[in-house]
PDB file of C-alpha atoms in Angstrom:
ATOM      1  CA  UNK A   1       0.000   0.000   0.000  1.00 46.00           C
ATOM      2  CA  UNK A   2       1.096   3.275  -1.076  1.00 67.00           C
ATOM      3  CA  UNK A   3       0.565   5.731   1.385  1.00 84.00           C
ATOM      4  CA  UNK A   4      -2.727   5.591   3.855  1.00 95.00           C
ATOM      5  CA  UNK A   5      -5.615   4.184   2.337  1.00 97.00           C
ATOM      6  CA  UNK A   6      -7.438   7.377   2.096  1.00 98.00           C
ATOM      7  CA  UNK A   7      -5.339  10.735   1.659  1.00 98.00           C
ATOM      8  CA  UNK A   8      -7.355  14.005   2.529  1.00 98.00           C
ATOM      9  CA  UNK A   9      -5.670  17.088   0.869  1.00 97.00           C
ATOM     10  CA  UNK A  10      -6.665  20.665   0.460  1.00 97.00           C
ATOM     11  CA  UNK A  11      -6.650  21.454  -2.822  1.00 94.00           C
ATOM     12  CA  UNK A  12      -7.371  25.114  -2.252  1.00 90.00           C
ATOM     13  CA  UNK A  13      -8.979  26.992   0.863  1.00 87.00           C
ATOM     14  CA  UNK A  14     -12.295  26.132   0.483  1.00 97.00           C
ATOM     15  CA  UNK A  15     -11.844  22.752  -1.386  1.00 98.00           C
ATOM     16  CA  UNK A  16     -10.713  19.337  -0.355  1.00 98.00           C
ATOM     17  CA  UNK A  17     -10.065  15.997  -2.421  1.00 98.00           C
ATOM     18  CA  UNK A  18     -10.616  12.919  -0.507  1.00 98.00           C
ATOM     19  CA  UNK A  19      -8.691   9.730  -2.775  1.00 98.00           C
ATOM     20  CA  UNK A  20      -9.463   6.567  -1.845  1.00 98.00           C
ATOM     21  CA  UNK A  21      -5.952   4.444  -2.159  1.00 98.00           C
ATOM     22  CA  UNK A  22      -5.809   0.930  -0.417  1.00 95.00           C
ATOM     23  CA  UNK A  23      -4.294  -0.509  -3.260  1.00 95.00           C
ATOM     24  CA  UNK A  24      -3.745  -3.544  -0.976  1.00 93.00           C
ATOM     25  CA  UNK A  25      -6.777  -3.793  -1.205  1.00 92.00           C
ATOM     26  CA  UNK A  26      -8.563  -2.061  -4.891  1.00 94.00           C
ATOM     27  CA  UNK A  27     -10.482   0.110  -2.935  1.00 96.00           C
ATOM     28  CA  UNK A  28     -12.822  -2.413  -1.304  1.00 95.00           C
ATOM     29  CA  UNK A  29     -14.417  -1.987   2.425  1.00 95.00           C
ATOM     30  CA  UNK A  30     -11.329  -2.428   4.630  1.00 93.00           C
ATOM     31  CA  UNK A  31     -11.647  -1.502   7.583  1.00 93.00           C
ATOM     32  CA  UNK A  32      -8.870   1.169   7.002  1.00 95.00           C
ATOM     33  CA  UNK A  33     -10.887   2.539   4.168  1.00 96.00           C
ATOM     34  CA  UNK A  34     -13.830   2.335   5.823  1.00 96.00           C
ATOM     35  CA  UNK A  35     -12.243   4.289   9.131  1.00 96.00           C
ATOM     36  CA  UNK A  36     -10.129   6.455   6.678  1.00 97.00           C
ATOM     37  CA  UNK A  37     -13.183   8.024   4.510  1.00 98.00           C
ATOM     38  CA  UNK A  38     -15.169   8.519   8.143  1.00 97.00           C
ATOM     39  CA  UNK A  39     -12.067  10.783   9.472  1.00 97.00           C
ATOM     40  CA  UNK A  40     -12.123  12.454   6.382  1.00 98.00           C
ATOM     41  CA  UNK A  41     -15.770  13.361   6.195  1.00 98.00           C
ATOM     42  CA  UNK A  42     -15.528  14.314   9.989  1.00 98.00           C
ATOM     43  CA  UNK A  43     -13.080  16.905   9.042  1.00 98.00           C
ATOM     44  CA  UNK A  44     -14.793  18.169   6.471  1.00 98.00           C
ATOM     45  CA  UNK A  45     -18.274  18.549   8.968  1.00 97.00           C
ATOM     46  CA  UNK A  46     -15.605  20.143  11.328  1.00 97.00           C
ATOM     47  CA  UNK A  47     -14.088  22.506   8.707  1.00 96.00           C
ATOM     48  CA  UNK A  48     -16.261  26.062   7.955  1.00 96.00           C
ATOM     49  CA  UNK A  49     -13.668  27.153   5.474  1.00 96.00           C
ATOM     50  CA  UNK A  50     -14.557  23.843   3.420  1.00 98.00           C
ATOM     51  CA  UNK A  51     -16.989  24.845   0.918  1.00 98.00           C
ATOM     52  CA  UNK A  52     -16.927  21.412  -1.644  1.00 98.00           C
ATOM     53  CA  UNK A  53     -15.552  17.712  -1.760  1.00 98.00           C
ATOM     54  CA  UNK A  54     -14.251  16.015  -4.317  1.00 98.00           C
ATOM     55  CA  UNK A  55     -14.326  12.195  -3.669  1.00 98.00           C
ATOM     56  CA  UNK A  56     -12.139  10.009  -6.339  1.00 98.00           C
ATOM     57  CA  UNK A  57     -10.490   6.792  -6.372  1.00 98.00           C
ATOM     58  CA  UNK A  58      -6.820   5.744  -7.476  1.00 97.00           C
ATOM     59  CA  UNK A  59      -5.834   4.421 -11.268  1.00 96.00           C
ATOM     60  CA  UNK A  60      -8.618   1.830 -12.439  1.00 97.00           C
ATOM     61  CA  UNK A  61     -10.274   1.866  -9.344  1.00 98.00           C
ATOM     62  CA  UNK A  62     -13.082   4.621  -7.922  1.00 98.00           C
ATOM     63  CA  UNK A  63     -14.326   1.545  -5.032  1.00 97.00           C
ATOM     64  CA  UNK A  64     -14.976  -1.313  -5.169  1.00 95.00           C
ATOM     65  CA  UNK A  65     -17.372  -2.731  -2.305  1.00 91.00           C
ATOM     66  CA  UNK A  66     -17.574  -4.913   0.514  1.00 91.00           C
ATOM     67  CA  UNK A  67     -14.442  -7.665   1.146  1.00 90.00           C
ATOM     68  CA  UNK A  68     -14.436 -10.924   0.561  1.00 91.00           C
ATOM     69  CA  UNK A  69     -14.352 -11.815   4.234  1.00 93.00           C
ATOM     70  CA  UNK A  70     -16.952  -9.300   5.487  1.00 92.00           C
ATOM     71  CA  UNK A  71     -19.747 -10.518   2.817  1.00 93.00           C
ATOM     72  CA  UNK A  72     -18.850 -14.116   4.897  1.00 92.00           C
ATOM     73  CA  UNK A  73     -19.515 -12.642   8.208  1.00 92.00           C
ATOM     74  CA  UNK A  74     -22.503 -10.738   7.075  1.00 91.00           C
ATOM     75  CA  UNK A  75     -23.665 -14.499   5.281  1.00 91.00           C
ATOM     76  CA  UNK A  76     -22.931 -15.944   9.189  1.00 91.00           C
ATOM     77  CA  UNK A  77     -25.325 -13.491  10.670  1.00 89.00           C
ATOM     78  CA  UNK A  78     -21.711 -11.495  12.597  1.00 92.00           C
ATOM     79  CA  UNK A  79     -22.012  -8.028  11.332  1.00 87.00           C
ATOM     80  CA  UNK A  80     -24.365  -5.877   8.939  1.00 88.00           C
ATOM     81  CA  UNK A  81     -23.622  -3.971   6.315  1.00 87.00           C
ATOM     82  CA  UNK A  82     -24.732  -1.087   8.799  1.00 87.00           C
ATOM     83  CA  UNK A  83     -22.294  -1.169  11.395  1.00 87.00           C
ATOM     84  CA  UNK A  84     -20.010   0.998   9.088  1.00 84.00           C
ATOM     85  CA  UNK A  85     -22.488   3.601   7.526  1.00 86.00           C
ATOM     86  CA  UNK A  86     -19.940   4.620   4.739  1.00 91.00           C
ATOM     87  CA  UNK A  87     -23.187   4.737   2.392  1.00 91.00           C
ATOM     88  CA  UNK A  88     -24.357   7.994   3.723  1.00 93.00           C
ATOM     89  CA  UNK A  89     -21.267   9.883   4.003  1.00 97.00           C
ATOM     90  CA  UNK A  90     -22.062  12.161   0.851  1.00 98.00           C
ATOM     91  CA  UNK A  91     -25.588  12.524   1.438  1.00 98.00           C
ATOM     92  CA  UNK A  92     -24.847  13.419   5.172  1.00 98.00           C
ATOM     93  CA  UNK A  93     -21.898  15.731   3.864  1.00 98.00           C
ATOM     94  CA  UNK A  94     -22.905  19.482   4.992  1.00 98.00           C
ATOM     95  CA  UNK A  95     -21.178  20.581   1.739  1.00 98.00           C
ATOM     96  CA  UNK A  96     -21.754  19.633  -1.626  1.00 98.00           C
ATOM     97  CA  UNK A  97     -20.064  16.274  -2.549  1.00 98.00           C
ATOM     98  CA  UNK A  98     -18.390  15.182  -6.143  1.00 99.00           C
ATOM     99  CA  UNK A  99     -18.316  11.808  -7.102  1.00 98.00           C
ATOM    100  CA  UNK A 100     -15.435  11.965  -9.651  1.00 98.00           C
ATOM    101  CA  UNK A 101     -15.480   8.178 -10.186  1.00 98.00           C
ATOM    102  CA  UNK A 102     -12.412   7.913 -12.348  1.00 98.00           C
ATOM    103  CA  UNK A 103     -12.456   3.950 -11.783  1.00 98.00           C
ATOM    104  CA  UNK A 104     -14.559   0.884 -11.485  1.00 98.00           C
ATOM    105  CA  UNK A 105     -17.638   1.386  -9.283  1.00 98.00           C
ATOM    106  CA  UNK A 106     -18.557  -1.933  -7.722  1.00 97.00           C
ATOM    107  CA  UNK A 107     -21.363  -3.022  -5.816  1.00 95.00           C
ATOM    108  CA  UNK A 108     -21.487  -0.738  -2.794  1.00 95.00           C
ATOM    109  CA  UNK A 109     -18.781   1.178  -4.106  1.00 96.00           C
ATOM    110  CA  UNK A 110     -20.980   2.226  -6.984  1.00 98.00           C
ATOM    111  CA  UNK A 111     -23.515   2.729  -4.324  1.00 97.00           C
ATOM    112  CA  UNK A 112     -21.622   5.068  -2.725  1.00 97.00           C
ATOM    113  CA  UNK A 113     -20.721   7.237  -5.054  1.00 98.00           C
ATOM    114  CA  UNK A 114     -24.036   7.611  -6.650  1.00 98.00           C
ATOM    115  CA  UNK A 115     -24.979   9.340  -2.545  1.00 98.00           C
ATOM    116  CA  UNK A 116     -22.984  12.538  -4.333  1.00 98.00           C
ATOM    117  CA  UNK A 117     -24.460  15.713  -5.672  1.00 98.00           C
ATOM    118  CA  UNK A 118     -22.508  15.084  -8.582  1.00 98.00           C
ATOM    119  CA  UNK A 119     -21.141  12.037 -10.699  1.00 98.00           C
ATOM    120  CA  UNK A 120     -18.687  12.067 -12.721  1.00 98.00           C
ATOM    121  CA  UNK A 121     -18.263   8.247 -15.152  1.00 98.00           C
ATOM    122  CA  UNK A 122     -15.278   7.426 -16.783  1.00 98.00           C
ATOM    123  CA  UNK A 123     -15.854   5.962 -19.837  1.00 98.00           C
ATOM    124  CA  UNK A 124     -13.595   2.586 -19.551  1.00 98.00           C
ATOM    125  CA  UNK A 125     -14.680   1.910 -16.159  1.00 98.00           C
ATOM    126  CA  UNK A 126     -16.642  -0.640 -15.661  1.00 98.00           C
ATOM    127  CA  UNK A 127     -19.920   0.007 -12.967  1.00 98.00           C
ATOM    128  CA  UNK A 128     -22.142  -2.541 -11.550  1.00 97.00           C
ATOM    129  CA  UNK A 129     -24.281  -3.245  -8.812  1.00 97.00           C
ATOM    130  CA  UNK A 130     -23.349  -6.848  -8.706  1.00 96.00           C
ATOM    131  CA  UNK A 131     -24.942  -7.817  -5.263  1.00 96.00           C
ATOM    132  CA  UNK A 132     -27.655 -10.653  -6.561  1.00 96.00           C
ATOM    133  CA  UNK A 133     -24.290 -11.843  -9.146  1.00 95.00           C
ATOM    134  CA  UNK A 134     -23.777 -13.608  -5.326  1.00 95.00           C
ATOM    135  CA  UNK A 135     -27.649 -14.244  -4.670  1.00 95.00           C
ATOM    136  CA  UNK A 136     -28.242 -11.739  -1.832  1.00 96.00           C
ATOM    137  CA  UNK A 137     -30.161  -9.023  -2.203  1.00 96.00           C
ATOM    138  CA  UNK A 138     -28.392  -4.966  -2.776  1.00 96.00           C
ATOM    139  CA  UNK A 139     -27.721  -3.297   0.271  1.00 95.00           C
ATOM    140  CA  UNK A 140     -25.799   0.000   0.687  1.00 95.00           C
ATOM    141  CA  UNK A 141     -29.021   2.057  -0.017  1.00 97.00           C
ATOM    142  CA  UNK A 142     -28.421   1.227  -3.211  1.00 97.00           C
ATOM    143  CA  UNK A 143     -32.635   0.399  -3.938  1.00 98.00           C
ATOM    144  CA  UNK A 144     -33.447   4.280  -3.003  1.00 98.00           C
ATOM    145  CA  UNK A 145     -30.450   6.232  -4.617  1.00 98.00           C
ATOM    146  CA  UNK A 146     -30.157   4.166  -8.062  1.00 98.00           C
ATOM    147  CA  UNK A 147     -33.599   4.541  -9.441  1.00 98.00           C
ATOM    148  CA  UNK A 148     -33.424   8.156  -8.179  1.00 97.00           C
ATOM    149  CA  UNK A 149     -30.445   8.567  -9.727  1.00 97.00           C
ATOM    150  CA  UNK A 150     -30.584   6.490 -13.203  1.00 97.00           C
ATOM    151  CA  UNK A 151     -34.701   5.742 -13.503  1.00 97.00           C
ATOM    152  CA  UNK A 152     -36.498   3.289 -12.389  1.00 97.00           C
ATOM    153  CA  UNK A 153     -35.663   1.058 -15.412  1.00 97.00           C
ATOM    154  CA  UNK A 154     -31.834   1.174 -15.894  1.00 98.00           C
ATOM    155  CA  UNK A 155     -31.973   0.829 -11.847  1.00 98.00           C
ATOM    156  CA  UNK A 156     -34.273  -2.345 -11.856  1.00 98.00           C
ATOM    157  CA  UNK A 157     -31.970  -3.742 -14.445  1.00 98.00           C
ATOM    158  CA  UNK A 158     -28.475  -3.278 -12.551  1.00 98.00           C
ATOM    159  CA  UNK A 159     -29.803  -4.123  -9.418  1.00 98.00           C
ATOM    160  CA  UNK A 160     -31.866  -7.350 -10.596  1.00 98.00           C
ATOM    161  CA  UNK A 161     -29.629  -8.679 -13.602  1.00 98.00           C
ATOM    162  CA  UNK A 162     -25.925  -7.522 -11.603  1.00 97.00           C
ATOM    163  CA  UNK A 163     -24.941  -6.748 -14.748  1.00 97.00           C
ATOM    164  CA  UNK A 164     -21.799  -4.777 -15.665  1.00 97.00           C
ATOM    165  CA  UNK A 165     -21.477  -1.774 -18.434  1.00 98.00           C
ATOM    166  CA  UNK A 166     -18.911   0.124 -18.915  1.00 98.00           C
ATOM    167  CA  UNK A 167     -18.807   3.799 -18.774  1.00 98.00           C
ATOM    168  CA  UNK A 168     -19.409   4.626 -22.336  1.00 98.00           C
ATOM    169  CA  UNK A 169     -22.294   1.863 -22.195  1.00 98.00           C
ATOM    170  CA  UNK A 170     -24.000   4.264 -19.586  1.00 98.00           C
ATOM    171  CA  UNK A 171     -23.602   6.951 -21.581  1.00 98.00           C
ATOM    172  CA  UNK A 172     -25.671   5.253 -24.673  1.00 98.00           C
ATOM    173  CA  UNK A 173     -28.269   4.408 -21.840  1.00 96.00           C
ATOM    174  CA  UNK A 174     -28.802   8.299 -21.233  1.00 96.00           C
ATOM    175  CA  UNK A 175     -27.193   8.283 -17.579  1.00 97.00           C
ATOM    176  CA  UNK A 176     -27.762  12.072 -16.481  1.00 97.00           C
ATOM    177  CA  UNK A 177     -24.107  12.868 -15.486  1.00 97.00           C
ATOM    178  CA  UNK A 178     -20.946  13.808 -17.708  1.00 98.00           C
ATOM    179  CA  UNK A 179     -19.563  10.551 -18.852  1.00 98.00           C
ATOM    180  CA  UNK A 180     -15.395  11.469 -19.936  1.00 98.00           C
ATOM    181  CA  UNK A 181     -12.266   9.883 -20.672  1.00 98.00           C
ATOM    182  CA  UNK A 182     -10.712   8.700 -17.333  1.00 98.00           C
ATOM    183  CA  UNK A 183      -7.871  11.090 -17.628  1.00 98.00           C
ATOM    184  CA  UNK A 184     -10.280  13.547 -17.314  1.00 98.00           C
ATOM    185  CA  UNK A 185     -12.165  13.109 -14.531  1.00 98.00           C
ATOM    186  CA  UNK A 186     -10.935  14.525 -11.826  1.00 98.00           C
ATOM    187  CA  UNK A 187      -9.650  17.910 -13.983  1.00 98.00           C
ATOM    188  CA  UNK A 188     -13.861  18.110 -15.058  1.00 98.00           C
ATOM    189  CA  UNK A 189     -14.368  17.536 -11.093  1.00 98.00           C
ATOM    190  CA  UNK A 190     -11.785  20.379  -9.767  1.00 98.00           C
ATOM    191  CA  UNK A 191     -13.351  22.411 -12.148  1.00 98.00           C
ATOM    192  CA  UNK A 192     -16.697  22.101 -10.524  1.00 98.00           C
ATOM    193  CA  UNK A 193     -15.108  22.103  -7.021  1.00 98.00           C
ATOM    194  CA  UNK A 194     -13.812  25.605  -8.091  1.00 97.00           C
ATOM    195  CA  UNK A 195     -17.299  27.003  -9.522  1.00 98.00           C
ATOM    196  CA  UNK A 196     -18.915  25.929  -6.398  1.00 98.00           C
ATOM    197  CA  UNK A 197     -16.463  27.608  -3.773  1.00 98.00           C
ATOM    198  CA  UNK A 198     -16.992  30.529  -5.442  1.00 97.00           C
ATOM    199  CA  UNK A 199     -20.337  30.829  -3.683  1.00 98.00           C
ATOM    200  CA  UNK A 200     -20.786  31.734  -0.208  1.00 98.00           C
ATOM    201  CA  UNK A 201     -20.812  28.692   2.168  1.00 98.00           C
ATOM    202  CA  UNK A 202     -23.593  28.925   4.151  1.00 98.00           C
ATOM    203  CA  UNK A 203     -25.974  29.582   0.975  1.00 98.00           C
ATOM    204  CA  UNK A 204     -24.088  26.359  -0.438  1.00 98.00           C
ATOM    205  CA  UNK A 205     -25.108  24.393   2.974  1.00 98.00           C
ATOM    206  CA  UNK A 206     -28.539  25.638   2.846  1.00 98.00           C
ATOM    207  CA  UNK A 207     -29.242  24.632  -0.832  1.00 98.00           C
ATOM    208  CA  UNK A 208     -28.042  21.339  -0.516  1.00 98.00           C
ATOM    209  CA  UNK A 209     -29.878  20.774   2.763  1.00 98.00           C
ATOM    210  CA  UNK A 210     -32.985  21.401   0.869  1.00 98.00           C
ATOM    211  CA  UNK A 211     -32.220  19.513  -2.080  1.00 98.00           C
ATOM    212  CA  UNK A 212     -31.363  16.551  -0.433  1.00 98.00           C
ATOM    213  CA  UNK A 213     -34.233  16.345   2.837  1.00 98.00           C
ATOM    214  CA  UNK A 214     -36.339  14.239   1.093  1.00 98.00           C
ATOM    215  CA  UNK A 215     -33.197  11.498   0.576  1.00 98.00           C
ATOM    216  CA  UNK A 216     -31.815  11.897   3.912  1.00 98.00           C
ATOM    217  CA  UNK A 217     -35.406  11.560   5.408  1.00 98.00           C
ATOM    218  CA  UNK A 218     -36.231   8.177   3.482  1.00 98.00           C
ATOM    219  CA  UNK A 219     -32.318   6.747   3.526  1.00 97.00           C
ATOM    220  CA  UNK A 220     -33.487   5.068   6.967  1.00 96.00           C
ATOM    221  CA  UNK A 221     -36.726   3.502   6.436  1.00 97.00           C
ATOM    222  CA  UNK A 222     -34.849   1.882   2.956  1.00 97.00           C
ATOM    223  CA  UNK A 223     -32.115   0.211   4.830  1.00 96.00           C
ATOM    224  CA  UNK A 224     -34.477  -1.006   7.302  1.00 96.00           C
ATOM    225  CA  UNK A 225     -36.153  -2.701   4.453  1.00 97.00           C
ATOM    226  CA  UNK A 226     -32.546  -3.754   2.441  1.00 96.00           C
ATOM    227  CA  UNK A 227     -31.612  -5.434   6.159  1.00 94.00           C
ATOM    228  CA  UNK A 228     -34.884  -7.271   6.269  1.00 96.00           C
ATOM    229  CA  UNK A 229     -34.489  -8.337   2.472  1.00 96.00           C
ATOM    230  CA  UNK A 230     -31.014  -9.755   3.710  1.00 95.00           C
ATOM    231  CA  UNK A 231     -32.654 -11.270   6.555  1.00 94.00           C
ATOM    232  CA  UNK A 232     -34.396 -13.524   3.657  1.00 95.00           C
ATOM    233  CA  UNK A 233     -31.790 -13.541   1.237  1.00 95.00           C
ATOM    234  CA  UNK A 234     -28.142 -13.267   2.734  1.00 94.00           C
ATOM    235  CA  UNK A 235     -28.065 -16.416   4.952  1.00 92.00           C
ATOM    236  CA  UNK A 236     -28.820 -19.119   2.359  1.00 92.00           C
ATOM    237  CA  UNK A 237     -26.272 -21.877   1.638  1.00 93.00           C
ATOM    238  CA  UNK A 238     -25.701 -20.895  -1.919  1.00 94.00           C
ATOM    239  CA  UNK A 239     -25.063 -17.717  -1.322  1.00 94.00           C
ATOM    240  CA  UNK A 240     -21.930 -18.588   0.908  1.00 93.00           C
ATOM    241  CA  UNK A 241     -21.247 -20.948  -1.942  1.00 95.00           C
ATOM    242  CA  UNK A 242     -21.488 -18.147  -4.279  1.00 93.00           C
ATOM    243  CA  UNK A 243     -19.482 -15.642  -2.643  1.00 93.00           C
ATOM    244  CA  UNK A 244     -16.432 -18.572  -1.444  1.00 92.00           C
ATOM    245  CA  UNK A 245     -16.435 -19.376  -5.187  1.00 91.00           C
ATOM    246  CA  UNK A 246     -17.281 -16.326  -7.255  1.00 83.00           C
ATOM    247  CA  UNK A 247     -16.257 -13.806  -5.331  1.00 83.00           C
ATOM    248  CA  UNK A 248     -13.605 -11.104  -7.197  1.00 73.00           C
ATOM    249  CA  UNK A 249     -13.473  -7.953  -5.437  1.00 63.00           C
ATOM    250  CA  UNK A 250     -11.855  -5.324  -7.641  1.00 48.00           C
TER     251      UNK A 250
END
């Protein structure tokens, strides 16, 4: 691993870059990435001066979802997918969030950065919601941000048929966000970053608080429902088979 798995930088006064980089690990759920990217969003929360967030990933890989051995422990009824709620940490971000998903989106790692106010899609990444490819239901809020996100049919499709497009795929389906060649992803991002601190902060915090209350407000009540789905779907031999035999990561 090259560094910590998630570096938080100040790109200028009012705008910070969070990169996920466990490349131990591709950017799945370790538990240093998952303890990483809450330190980082605390200091952002903690930060007045902060006035945007850009949230990117490291060469191929934007994130890449839950590990191999925590989708086990979840399958032996030992943790939830809740106990680390790394879902909401754009939505719940005071400041407006960009998703500047340079790399493969997997799973809850696509999840995750669909919670942004803005996505950014490379166009040779791949991006999948791949949770029923192991037989268990999606998690990660993914059932209430993808079809708000992408419509109700290209969302029914990832999430039931785990299928996985590539970027420029996604852009032939319509996705509403600026699909671009990886190597400029994060450039289009910083350019946002910059057009939104020009604004002043607290009319940035208010906006966003509006535009996202309905979201916050129902994020709950949908993984309530995603943990009861799992309660029917997650313990089931075959899925343990599934994930012990299928499973890829990143």
């Amino acid at each position: 691993m090259h560094g910590p798995p998630v570096d938080y930088r100040e790109i200028a006064p009012s705008v910070v870059q969070i990169t996920m980089q466990d490349q131990e690990h591709k950017n799945t759920f370790s538990d240093q990435l998952i303890t990483g990217l809450q330190d980082a969003f605390a200091k952002v929360a903690a930060d007045e001066r902060c006035k945007a967030v850009v949230l990117t990933g490291y060469g191929n890989y934007f994130a890449s979802g839950g590990t191999k051995e925590s989708l086990l422990l979840i399958q032996e009824r030992r943790i939830s997918f809740t106990d680390a709620d790394i879902y909401g940490l754009a939505l719940d971000c005071p400041v407006p969030v960009i998703a500047a998903m340079q790399g493969h989106g997997i799973g809850g790692g696509f999840a995750m950065g669909m919670f942004a106010d803005f996505v950014i899609l490379s166009q040779e990444s791949i991006y999948t919601t791949n949770f029923m490819k192991y037989g268990f239901t999606p998690g990660m809020g993914a059932t209430l941000i993808l079809p708000r996100k992408l419509g109700m049919s290209l969302a029914g499709e990832m999430l039931l048929s785990a299928k996985t497009y590539y970027g420029h795929e996604l852009k032939e389906r319509g996705v509403p966000f600026p699909v671009l060649p990886r190597a400029d992803v994060l450039h289009h991002a910083l350019e946002l970053a910059g057009t939104l601190a020009e604004k002043p902060r607290v009319s940035l915090v208010t906006l966003k608080s509006h535009l996202v209350s309905e979201l916050r407000a129902e994020l709950p009540r949908y993984i309530e429902r995603e943990v009861a789905m799992h309660e029917k779907t997650f313990h089931q031999p075959e899925v343990r088979a599934l994930i012990t035999s299928h499973y890829t990561g990143g």
